Short mmCIF file of C-alpha atoms in Angstrom, two decimals:
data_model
loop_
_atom_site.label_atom_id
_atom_site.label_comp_id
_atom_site.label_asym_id
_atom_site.label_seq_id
_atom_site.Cartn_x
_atom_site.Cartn_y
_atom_site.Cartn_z
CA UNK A 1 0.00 0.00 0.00
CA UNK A 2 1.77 3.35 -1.50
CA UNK A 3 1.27 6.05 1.84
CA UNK A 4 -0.03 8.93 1.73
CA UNK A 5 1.83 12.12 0.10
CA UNK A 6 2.33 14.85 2.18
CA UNK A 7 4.93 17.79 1.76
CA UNK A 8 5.86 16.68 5.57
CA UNK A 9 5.86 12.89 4.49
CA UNK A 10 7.85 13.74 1.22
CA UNK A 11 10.63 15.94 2.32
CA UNK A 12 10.84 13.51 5.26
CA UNK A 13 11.43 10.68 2.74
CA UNK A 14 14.16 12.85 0.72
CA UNK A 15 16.11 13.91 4.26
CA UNK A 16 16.46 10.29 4.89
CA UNK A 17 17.38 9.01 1.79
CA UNK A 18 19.90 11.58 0.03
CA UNK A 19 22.42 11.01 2.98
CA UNK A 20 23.25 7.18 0.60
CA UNK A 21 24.63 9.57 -1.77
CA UNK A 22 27.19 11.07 -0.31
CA UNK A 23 25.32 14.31 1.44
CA UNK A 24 25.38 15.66 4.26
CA UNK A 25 22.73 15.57 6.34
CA UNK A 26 23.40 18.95 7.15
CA UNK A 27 23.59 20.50 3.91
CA UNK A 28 19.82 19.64 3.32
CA UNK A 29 17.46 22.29 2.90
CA UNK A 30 14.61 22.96 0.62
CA UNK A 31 16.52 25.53 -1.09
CA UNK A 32 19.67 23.60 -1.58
CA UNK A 33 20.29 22.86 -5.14
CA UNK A 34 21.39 19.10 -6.26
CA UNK A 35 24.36 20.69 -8.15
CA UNK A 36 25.58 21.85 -4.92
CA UNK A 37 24.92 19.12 -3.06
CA UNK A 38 26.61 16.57 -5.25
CA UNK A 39 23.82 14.64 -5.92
CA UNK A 40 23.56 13.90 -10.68
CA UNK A 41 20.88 12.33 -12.45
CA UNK A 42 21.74 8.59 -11.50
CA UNK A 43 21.20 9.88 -8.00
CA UNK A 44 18.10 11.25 -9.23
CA UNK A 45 16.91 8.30 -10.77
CA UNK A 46 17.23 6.29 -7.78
CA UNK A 47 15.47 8.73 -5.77
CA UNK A 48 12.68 8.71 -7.83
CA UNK A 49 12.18 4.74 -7.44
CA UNK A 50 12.46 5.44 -3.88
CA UNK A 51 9.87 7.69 -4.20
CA UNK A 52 7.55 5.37 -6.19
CA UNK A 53 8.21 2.46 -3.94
CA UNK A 54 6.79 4.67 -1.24
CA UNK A 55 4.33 6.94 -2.50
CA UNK A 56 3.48 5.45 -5.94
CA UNK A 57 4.15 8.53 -7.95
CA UNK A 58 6.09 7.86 -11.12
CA UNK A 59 8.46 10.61 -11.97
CA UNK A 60 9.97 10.43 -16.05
CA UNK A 61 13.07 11.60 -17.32
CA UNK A 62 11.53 14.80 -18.35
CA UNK A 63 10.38 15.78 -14.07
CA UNK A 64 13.47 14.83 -12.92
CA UNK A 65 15.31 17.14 -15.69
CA UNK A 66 12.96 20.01 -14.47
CA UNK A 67 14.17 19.96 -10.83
CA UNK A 68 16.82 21.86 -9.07
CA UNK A 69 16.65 21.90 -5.74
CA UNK A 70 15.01 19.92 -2.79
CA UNK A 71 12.31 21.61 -2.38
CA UNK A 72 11.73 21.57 -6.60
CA UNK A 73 11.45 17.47 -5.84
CA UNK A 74 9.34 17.51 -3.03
CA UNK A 75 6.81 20.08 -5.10
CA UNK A 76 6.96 17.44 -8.16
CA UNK A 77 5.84 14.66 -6.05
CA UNK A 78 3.22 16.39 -4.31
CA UNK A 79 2.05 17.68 -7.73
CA UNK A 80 2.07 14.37 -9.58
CA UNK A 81 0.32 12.77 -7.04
CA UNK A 82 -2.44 15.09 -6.86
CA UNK B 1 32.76 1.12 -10.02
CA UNK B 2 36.27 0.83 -7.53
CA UNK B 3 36.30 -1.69 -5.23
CA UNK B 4 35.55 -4.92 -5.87
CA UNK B 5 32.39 -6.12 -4.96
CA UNK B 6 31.24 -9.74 -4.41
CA UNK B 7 28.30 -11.13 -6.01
CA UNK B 8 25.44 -10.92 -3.29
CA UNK B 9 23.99 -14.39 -2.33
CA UNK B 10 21.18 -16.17 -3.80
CA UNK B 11 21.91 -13.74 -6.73
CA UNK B 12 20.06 -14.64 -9.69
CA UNK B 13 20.98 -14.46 -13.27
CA UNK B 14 17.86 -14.27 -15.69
CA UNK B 15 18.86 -15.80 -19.08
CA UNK B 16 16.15 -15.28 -21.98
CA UNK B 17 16.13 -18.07 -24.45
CA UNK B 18 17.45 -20.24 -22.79
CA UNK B 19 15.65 -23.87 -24.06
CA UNK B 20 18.90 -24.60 -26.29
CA UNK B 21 21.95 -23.20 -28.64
CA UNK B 22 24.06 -20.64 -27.00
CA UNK B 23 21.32 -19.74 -24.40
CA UNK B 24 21.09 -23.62 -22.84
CA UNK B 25 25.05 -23.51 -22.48
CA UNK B 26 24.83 -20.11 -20.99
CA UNK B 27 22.64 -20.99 -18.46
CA UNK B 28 24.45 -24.10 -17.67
CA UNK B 29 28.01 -22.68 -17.34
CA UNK B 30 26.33 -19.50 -14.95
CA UNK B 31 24.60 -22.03 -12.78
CA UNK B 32 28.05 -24.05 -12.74
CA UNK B 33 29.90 -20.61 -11.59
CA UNK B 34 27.09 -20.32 -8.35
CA UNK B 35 24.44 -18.39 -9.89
CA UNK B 36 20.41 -19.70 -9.38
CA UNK B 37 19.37 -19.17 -12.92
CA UNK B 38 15.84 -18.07 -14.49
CA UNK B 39 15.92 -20.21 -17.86
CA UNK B 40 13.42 -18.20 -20.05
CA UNK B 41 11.84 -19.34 -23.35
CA UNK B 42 9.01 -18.56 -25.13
CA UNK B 43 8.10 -22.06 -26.80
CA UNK B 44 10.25 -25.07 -26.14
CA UNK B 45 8.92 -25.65 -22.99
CA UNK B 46 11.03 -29.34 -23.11
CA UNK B 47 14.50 -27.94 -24.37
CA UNK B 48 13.88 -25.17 -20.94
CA UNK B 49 13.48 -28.82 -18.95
CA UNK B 50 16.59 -30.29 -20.29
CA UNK B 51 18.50 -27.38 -19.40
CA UNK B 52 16.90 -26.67 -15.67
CA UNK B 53 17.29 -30.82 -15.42
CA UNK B 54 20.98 -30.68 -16.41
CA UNK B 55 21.65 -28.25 -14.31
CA UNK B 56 19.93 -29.30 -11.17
CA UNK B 57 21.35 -32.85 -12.18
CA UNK B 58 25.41 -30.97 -11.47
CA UNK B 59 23.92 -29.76 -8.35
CA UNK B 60 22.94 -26.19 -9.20
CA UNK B 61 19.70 -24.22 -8.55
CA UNK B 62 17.10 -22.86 -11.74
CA UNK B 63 13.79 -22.61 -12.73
CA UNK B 64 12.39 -22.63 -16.08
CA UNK B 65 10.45 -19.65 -16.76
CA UNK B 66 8.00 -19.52 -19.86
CA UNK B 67 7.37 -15.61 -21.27
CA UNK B 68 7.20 -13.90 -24.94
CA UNK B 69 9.89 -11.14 -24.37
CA UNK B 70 8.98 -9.42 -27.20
CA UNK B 71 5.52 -9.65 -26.08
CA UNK B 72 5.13 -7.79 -22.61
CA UNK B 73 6.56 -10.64 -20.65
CA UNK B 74 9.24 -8.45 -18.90
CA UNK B 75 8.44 -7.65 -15.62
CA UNK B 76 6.57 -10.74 -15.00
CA UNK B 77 9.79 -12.48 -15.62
CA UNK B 78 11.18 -10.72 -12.68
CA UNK B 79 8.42 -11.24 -10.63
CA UNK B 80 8.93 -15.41 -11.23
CA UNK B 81 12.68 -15.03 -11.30
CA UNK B 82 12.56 -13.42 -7.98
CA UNK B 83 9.84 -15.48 -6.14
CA UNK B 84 11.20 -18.60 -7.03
CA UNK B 85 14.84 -18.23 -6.81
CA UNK B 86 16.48 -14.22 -5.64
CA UNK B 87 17.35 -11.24 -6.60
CA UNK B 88 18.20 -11.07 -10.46
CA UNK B 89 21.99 -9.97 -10.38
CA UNK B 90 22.08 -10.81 -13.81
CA UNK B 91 20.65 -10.31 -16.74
CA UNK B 92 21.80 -11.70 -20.32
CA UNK B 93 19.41 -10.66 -22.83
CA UNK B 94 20.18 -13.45 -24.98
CA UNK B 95 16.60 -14.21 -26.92
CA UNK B 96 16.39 -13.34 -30.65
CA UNK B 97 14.88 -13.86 -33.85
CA UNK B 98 15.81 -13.51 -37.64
CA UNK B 99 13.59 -12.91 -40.34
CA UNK B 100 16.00 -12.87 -43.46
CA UNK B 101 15.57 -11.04 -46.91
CA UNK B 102 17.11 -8.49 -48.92
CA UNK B 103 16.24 -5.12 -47.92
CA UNK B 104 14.44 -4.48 -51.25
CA UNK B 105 12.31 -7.35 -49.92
CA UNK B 106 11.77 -7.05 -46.35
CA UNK B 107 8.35 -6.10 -45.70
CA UNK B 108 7.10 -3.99 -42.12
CA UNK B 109 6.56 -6.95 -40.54
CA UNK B 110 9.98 -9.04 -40.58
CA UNK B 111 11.51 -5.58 -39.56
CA UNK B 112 9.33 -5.17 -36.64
CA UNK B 113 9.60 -8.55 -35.41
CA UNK B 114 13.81 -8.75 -35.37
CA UNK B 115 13.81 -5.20 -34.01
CA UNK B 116 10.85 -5.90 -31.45
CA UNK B 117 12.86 -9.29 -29.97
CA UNK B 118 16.61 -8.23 -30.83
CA UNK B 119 16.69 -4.92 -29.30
CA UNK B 120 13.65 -3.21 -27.88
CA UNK B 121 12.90 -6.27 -25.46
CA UNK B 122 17.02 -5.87 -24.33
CA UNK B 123 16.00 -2.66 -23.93
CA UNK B 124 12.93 -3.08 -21.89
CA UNK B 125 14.96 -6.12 -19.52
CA UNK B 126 17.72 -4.11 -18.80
CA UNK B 127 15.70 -1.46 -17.73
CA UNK B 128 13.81 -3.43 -15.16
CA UNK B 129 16.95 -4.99 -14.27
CA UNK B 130 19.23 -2.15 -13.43
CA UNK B 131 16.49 -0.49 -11.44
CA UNK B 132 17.32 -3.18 -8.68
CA UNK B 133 20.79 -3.30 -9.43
CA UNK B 134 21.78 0.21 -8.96
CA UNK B 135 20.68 0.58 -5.48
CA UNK B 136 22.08 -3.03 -4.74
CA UNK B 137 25.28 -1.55 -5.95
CA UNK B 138 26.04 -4.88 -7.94
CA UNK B 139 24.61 -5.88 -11.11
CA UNK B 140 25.56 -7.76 -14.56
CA UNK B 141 23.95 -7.59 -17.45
CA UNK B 142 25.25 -8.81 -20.89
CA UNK B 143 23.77 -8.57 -24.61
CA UNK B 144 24.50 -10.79 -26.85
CA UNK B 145 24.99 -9.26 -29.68
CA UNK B 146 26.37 -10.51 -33.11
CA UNK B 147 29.67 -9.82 -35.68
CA UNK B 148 26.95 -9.09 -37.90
CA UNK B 149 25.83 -5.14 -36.90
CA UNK B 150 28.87 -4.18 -36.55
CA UNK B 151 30.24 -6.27 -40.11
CA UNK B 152 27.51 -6.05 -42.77
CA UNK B 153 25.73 -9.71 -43.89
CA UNK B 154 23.34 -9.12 -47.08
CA UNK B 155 20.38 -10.36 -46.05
CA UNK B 156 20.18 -9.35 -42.39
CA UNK B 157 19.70 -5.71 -42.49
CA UNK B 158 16.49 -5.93 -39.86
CA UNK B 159 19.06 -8.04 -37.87
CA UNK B 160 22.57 -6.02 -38.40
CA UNK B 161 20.15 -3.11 -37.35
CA UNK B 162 18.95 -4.83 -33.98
CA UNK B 163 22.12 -6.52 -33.04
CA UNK B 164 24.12 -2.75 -33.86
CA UNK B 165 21.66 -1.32 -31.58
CA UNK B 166 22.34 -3.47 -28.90
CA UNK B 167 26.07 -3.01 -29.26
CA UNK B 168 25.06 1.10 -29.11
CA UNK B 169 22.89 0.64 -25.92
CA UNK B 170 25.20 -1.44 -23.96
CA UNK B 171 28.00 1.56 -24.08
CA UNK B 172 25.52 4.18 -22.86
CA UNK B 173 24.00 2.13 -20.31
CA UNK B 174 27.34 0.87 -19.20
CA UNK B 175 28.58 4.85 -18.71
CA UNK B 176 25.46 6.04 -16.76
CA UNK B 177 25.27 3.12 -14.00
CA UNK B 178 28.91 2.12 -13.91
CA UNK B 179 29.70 3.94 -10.80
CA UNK B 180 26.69 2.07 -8.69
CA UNK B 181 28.91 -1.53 -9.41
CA UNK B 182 27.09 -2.33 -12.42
CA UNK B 183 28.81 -3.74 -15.59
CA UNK B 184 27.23 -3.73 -19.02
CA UNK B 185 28.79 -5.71 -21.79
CA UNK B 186 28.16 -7.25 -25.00
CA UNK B 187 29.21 -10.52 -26.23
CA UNK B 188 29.58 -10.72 -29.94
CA UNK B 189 29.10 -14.45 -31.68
CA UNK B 190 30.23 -15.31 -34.92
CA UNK B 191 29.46 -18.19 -36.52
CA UNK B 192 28.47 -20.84 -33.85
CA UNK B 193 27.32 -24.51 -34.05
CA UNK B 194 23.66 -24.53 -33.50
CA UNK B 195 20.62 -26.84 -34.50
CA UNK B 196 19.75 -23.66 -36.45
CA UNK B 197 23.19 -23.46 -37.97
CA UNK B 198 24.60 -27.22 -38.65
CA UNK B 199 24.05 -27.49 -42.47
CA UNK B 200 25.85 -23.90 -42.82
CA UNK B 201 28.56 -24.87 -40.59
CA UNK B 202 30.96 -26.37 -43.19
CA UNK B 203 30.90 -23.71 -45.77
CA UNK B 204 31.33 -20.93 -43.67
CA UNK B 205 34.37 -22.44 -41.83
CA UNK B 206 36.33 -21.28 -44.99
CA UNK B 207 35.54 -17.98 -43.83
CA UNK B 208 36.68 -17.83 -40.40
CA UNK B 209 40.45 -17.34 -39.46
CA UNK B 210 40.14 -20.49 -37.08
CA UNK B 211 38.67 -22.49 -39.93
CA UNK B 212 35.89 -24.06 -37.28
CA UNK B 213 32.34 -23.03 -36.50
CA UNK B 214 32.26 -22.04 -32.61
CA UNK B 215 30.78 -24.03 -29.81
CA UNK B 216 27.97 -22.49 -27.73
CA UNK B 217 30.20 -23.38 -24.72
CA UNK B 218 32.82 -21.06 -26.05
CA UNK B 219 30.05 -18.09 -26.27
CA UNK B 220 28.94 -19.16 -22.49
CA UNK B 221 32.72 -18.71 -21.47
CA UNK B 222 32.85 -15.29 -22.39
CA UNK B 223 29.47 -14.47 -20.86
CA UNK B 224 30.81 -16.43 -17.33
CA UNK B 225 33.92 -13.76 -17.44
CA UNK B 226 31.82 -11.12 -17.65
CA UNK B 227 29.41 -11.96 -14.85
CA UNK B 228 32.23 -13.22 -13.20
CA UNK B 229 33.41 -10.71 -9.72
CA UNK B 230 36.75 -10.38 -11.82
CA UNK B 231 35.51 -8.70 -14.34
CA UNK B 232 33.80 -5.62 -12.39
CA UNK B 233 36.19 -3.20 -14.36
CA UNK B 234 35.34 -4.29 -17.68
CA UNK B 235 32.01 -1.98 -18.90
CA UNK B 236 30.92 -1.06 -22.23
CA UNK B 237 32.22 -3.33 -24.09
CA UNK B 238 31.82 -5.93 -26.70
CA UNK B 239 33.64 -8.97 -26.88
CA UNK B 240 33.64 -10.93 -30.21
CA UNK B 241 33.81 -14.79 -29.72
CA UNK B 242 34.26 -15.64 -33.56
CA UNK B 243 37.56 -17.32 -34.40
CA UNK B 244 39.16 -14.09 -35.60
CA UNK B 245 36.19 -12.98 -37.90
CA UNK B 246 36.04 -9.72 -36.77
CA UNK B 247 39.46 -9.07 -36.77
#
């Protein structure tokens, strides 16, 4: 059963899951770009099957192009799953 | 890539036409090296039995597993690979088709089906595959591909277009996951002694540097390196198991 999507649930998700990839859990904020924090589109890619193991939502190539920063992620999930 | 990583237990390598030929000795010599193996095949539901029998017969683990690649069977494969044996660690997208004629002469159809089964359904397999692999940091998955693509054969431009393809797709695949401990690699044939190819196999020797047709055991060794944990360096390429052919 996918849970429910929340911005709280989301960025939550995110926190916990970029620090595999080499960040800091202290350089996470919803402003912080991906560039900066190191994280490229593999990264990306596996955060977004992450995501859909969780939450169901199905980000393509194309979203995860579009986002920059943290906060541009958690927006793109909460939008695709409404 | 870096360190060397060890193949994860109960790791499962998914082999797609697998009831005989090059695919049968495939799975046997993986399943000899430790993997479980999935032995997928789309019709010869007894050659699939003789290979999971000889198999389980030399003390290995494997599960025949029937499925249309070209035909949507992909992630159900997965599903049955994983239930019944683990994880698939590797995949060798070794299922294809020809459908031979002149270019002049090859209608819609026989160009669909080689590209559909050659290289779309690699395409679709590896997909599904390296989803699990990169975030279990180890993965293997290896195309077999073909001398022809790469050399022209008049009569096989459906084919030389699929089995080029595949070559193409394994180095960009190989580039974008290789630092998550997956390895993508083709293995390029030549001429090989197959049911499909016995009454050929005599002519064309005169063509090949070694002057013999190839054993599917020698196509299975090359396939066995590159699963192997040695060869977790080597990514992105093709290696051609044809006697000098190629060269």
């Amino acid at each position: 059963m996918a849970a429910t999507v929340t911005p709280e649930a989301v960025e939550k998700t995110i926190i916990e899951a970029l620090p595999q990839f080499g960040v800091e859990e202290s350089d996470i904020s919803r402003d912080a770009t991906f560039e900066d924090l190191d994280v490229d589109s593999l990264d990306l890619a596996e955060l977004s099957q992450i995501i859909e193991d969780e939450y169901g939502v199905q980000l393509k190539g194309d979203d995860v192009g579009r986002i920059k920063t943290v906060g541009d992620a958690i927006d793109m999930v909460v939008t695709r799953a409404g | 890539m870096g360190d060397l990583v060890s193949r994860p237990e109960n790791a499962t390598a998914l082999v797609t036409g697998a009831s005989r030929g090059i695919g049968a000795a495939i799975a046997k010599g993986l399943a000899a090296d430790g993997w479980a193996v999935a032995v997928n095949y789309r019709s010869d539901a007894d050659g699939a039995k003789r290979t999971v029998q000889a198999i389980e017969a030399a003390g290995g683990r494997a599960v025949a597993i029937q499925g249309d690649v070209a035909n949507g069977a992909c992630e159900d494969l997965f599903e049955r690979a994983e239930a019944e044996l683990g994880p698939v660690m590797a995949l060798i997208n070794n299922a294809g088709v020809t459908a031979d004629g002149l270019a002049v002469q090859l209608d819609d159809d026989d160009w669909s089906k080689v590209i559909d089964t050659n290289l779309t359904a690699a395409f679709r397999l590896t997909r599904r595959a390296v989803r699990s692999m990169i975030r279990a940091r180890y993965g293997r998955v290896i195309n077999i591909a073909s001398v022809v693509g790469p050399r022209a054969n008049a009569g096989q431009a459906n084919y030389a277009a699929a089995k080029a393809g595949l070559i193409g797709m394994t180095k960009t695949v190989a580039t974008e996951v290789a630092r998550r401990g997956v390895t993508v690699n083709a293995v390029a044939p030549g001429f090989i002694e197959t049911d499909m190819t016995a009454d050929l196999a005599e002519r064309a020797a005169e063509h090949i540097p070694a002057r013999r047709p190839g054993k599917p055991e020698d196509v299975a060794a090359a396939v066995r390196y590159l699963a192997s944990d040695d060869a977790g360096y080597v990514t992105g390429t093709t290696l051609y198991v044809d006697g000098g052919m190629s060269a």
